[in-house]
mmCIF file of N, CA and C in Angstrom:
data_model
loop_
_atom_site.group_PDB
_atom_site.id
_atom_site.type_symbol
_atom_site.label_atom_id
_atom_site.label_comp_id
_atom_site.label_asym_id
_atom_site.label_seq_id
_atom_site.Cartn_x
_atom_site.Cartn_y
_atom_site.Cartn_z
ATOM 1 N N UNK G 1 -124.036 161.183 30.571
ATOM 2 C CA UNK G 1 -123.272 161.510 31.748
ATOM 3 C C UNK G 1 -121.830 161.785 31.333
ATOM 4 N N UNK G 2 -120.911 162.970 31.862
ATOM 5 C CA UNK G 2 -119.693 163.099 31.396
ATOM 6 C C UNK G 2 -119.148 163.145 32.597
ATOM 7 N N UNK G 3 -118.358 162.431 32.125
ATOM 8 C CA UNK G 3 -116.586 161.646 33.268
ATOM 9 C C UNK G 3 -116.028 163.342 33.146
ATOM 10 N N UNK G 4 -115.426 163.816 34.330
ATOM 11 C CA UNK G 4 -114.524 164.791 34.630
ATOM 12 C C UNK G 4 -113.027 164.386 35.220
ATOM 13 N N UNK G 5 -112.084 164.848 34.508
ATOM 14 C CA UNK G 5 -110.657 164.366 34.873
ATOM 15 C C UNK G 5 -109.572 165.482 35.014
ATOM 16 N N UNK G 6 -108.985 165.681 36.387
ATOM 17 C CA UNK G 6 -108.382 166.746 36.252
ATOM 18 C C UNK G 6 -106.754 166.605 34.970
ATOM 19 N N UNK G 7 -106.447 167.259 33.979
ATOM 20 C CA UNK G 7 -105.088 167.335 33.580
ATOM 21 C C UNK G 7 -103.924 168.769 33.581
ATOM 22 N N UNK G 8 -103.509 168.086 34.362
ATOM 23 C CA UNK G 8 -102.479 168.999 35.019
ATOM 24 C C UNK G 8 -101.777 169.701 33.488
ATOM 25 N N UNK G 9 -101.633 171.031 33.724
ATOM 26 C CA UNK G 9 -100.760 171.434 32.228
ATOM 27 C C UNK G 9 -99.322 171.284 32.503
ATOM 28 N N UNK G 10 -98.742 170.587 31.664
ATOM 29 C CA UNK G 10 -97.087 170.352 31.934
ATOM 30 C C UNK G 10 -96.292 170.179 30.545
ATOM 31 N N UNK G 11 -95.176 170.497 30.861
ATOM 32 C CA UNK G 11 -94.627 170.621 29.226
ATOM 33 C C UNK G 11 -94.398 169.044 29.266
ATOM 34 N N UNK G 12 -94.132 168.848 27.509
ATOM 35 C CA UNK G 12 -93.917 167.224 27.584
ATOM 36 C C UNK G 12 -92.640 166.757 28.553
ATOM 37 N N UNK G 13 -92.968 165.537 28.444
ATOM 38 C CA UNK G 13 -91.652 164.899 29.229
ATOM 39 C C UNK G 13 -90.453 165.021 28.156
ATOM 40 N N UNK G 14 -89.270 165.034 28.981
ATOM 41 C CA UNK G 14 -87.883 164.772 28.717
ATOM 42 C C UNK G 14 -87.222 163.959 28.415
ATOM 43 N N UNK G 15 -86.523 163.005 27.724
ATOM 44 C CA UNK G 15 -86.177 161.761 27.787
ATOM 45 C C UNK G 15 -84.274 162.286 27.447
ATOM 46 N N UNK G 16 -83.067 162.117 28.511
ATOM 47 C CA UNK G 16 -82.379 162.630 28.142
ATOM 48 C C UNK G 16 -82.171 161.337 26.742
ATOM 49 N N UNK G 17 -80.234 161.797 26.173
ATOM 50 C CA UNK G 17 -79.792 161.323 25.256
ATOM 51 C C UNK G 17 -79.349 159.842 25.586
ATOM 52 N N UNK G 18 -78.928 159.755 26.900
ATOM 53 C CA UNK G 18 -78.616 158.570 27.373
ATOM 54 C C UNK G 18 -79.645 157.722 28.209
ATOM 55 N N UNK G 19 -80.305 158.043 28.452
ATOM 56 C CA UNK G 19 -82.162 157.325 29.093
ATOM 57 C C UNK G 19 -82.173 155.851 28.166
ATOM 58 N N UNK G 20 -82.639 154.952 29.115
ATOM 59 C CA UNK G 20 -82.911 154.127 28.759
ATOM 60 C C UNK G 20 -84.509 153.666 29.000
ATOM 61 N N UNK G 21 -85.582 153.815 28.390
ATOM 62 C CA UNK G 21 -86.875 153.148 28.789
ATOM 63 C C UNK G 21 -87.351 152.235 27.808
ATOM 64 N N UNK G 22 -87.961 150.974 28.567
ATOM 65 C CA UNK G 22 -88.390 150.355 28.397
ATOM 66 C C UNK G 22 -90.112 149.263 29.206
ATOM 67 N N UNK G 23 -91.116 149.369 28.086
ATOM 68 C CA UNK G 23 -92.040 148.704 28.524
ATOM 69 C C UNK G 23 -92.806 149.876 30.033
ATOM 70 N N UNK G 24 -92.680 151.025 30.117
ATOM 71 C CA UNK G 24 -92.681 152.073 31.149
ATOM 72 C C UNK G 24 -93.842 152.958 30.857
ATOM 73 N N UNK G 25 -94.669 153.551 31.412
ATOM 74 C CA UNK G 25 -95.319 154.694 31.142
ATOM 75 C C UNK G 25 -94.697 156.071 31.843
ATOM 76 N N UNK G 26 -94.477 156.740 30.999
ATOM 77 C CA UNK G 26 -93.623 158.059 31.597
ATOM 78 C C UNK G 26 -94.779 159.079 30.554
ATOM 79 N N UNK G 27 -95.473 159.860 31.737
ATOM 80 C CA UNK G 27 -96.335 161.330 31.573
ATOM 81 C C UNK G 27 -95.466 162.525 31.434
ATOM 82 N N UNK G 28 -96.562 163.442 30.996
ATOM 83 C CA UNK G 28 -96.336 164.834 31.174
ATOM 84 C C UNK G 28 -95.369 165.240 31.883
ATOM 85 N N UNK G 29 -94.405 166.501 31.613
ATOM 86 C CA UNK G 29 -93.877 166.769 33.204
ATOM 87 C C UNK G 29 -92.236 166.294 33.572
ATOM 88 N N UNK G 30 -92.304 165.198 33.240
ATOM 89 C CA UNK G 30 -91.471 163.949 33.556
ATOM 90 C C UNK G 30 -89.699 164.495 32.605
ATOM 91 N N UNK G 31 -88.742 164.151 33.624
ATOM 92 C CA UNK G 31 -87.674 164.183 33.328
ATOM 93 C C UNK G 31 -86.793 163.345 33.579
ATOM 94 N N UNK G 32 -86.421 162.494 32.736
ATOM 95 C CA UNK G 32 -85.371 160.778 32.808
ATOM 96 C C UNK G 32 -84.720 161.096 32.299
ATOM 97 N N UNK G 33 -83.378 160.826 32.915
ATOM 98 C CA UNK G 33 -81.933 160.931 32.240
ATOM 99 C C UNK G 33 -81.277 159.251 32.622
ATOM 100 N N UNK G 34 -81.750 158.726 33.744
ATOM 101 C CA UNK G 34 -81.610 157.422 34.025
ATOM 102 C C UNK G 34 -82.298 156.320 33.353
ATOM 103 N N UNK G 35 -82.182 155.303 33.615
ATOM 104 C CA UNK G 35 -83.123 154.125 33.050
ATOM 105 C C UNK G 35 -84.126 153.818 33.690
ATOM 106 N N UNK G 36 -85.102 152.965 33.084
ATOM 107 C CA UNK G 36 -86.572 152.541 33.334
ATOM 108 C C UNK G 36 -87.374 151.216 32.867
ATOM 109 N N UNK G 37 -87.693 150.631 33.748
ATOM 110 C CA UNK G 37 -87.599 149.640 33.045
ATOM 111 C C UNK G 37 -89.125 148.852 34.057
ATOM 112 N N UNK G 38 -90.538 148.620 33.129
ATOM 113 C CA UNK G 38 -91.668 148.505 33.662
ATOM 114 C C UNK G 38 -91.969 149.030 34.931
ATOM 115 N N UNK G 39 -92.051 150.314 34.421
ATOM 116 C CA UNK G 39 -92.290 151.253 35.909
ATOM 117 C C UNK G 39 -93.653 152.380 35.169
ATOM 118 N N UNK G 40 -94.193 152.929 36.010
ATOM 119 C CA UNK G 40 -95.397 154.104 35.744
ATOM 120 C C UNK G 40 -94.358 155.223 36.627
ATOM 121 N N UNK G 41 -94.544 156.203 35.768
ATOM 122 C CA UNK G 41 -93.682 157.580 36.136
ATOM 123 C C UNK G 41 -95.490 158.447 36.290
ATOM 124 N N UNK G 42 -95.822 159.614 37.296
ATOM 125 C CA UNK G 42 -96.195 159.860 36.903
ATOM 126 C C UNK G 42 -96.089 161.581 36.909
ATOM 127 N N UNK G 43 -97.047 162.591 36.435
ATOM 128 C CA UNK G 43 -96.602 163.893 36.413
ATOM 129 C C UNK G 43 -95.685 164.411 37.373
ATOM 130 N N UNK G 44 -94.479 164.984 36.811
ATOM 131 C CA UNK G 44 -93.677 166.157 37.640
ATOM 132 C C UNK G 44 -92.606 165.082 37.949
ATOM 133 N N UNK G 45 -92.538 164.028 37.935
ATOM 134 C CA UNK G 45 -91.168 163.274 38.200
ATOM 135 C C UNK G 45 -90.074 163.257 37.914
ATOM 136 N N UNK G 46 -88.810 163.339 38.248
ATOM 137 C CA UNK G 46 -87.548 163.639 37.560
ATOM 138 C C UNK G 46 -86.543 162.431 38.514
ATOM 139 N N UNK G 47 -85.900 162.047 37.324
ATOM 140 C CA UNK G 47 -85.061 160.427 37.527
ATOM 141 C C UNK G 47 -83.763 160.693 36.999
ATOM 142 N N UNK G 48 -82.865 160.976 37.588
ATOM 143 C CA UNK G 48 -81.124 161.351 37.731
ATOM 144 C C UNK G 48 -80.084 160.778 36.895
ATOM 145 N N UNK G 49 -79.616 161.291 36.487
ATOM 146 C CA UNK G 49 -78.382 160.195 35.693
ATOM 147 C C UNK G 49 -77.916 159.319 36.340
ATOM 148 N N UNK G 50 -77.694 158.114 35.601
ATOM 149 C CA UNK G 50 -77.426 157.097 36.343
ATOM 150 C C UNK G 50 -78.106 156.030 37.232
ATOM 151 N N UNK G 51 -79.515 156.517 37.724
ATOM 152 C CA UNK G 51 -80.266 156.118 38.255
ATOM 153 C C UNK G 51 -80.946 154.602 37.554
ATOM 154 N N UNK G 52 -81.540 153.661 38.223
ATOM 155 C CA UNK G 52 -82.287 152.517 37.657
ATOM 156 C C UNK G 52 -83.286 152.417 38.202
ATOM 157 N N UNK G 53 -84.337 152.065 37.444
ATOM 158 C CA UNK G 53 -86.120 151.933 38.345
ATOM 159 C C UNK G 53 -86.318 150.710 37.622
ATOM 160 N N UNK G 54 -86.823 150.302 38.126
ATOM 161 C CA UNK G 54 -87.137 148.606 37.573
ATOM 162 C C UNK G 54 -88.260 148.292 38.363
ATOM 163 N N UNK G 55 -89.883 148.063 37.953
ATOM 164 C CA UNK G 55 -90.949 147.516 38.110
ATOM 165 C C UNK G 55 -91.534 148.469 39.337
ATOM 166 N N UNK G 56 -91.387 149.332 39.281
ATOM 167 C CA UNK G 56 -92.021 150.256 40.494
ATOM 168 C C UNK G 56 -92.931 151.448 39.757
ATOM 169 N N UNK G 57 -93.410 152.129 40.891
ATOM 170 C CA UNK G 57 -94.279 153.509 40.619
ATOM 171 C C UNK G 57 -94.171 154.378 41.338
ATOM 172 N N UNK G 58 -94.079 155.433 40.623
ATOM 173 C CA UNK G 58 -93.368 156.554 41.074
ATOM 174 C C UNK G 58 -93.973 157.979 41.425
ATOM 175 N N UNK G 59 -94.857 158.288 42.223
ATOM 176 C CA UNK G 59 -96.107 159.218 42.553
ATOM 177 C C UNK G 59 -95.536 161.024 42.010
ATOM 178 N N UNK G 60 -96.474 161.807 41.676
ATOM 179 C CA UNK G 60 -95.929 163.083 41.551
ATOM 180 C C UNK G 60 -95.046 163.714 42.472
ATOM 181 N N UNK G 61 -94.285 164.526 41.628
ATOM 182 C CA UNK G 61 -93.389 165.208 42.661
ATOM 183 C C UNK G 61 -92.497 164.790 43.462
ATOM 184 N N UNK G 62 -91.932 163.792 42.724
ATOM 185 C CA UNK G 62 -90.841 163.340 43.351
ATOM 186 C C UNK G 62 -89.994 162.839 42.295
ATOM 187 N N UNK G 63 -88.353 163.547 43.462
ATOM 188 C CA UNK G 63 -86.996 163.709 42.626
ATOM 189 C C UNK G 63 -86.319 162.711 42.949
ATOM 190 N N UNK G 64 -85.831 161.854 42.070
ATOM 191 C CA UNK G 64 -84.499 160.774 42.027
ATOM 192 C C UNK G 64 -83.562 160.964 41.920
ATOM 193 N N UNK G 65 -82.553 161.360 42.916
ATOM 194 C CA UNK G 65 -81.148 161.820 42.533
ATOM 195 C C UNK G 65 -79.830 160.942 41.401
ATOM 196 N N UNK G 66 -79.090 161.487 41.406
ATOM 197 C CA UNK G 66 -78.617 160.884 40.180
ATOM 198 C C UNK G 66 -78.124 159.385 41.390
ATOM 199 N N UNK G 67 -77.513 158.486 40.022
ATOM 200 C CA UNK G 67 -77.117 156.955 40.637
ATOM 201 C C UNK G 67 -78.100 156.350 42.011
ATOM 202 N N UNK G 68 -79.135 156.849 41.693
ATOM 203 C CA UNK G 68 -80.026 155.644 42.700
ATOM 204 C C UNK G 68 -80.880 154.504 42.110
ATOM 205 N N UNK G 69 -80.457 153.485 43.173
ATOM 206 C CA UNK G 69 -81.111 152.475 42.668
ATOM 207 C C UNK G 69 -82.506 151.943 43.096
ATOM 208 N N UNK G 70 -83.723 151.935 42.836
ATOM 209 C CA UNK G 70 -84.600 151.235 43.057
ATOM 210 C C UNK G 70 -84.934 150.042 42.994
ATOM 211 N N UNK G 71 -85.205 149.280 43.786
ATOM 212 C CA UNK G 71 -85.528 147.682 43.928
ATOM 213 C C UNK G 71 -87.335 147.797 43.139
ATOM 214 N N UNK G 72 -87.322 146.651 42.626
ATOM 215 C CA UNK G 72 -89.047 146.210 42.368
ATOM 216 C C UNK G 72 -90.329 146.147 43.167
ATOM 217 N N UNK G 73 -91.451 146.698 43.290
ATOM 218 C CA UNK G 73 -92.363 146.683 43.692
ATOM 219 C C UNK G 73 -92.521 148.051 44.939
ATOM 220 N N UNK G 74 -91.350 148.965 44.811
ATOM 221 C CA UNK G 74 -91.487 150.005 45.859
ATOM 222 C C UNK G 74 -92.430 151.423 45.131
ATOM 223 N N UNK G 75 -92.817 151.816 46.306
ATOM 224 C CA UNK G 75 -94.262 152.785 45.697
ATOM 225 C C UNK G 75 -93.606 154.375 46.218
ATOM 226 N N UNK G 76 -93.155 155.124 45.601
ATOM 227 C CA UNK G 76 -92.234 156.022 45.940
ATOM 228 C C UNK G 76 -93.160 158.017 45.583
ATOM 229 N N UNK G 77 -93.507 158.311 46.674
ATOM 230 C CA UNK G 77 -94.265 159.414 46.572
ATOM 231 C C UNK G 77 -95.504 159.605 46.889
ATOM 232 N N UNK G 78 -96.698 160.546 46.445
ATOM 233 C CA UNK G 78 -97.870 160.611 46.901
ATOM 234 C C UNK G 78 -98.000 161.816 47.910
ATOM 235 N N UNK G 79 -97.293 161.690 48.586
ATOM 236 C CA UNK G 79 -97.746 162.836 49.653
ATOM 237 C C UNK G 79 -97.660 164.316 49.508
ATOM 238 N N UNK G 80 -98.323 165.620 50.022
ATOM 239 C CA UNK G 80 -98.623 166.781 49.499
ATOM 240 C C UNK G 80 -97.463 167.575 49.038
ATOM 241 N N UNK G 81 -96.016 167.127 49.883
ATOM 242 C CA UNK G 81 -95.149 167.748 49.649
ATOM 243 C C UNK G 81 -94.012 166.891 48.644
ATOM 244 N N UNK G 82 -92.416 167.626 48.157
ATOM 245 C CA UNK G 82 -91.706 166.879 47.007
ATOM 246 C C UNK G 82 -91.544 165.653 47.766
ATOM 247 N N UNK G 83 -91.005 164.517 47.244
ATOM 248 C CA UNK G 83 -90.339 163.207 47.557
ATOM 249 C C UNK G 83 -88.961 163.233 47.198
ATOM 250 N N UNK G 84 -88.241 163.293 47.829
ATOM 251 C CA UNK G 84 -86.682 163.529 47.444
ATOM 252 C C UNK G 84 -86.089 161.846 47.597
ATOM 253 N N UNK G 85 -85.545 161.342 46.883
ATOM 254 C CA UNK G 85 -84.642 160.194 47.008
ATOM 255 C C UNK G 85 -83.063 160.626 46.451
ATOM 256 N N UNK G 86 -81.799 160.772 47.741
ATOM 257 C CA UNK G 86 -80.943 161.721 47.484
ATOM 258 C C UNK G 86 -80.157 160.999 47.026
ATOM 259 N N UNK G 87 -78.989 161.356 46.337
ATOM 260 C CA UNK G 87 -77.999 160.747 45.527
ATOM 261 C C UNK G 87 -76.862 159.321 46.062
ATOM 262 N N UNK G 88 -77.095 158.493 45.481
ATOM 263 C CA UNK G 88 -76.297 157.134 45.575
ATOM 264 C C UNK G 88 -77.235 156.468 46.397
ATOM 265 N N UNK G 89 -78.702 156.691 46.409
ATOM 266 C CA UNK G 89 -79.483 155.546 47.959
ATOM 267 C C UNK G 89 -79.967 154.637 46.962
ATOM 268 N N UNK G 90 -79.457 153.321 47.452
ATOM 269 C CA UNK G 90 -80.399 152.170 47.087
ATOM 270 C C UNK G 90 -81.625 151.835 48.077
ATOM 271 N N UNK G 91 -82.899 151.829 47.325
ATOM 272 C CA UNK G 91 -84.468 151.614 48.139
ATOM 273 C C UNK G 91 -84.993 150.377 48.037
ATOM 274 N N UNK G 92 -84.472 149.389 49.029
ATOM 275 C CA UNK G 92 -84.705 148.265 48.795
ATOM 276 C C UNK G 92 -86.052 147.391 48.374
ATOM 277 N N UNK G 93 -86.453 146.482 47.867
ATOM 278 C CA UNK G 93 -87.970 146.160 47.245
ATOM 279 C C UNK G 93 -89.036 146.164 48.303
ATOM 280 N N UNK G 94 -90.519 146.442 47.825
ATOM 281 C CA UNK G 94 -91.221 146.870 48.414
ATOM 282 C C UNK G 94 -91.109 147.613 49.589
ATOM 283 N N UNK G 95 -90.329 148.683 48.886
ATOM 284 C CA UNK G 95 -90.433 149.780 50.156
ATOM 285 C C UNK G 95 -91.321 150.839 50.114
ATOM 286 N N UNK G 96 -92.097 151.470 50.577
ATOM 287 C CA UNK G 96 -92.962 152.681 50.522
ATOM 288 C C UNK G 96 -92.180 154.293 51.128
ATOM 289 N N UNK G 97 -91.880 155.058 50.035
ATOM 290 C CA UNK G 97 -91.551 156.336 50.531
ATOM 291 C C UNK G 97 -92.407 157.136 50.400
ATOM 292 N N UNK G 98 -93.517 157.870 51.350
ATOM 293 C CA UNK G 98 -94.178 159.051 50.759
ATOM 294 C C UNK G 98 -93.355 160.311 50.868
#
């Protein structure tokens, strides 16, 4: 029996010069210029200068503007269209943005 899995074609991820990750899974696609820190990034995501993610997950297609802060355990994206989180918003813990 063979498992079928869709993989999206995407150039590799980005990690700028100043990015900080740690303990994180960051996919395909993916563009961090901010820090990271035990979070799942997954395809098409882009995380802003300045920005901090700490223990969250981060659904496709969705943009982190620069200097935002994420609280722990918030589930940020998923839905058909982008996820925008706009510049300077702190998203307090367990928050859900689709």
């Amino acid at each position: 029996m063979r498992i079928y899995s869709i993989n999206p074609t995407n150039p590799a991820q980005y990690i700028g010069p100043k990015a900080k990750i740690s303990n994180s899974l960051v996919v395909e696609g993916c563009i961090v210029l901010g820090e990271i820190y035990n979070s799942v990034l997954f395809h098409g995501v882009t995380i802003g200068k300045g920005s901090k993610i700490s223990d969250n997950v981060i659904i496709d297609k969705a943009i982190v503007g620069n200097n935002v802060i994420i609280r722990r355990n918030s589930f940020i994206g998923g839905s058909d269209d982008v996820t925008l989180i706009s510049e300077g918003t702190e998203v307090k813990s367990n928050t859900i943005i689709r």
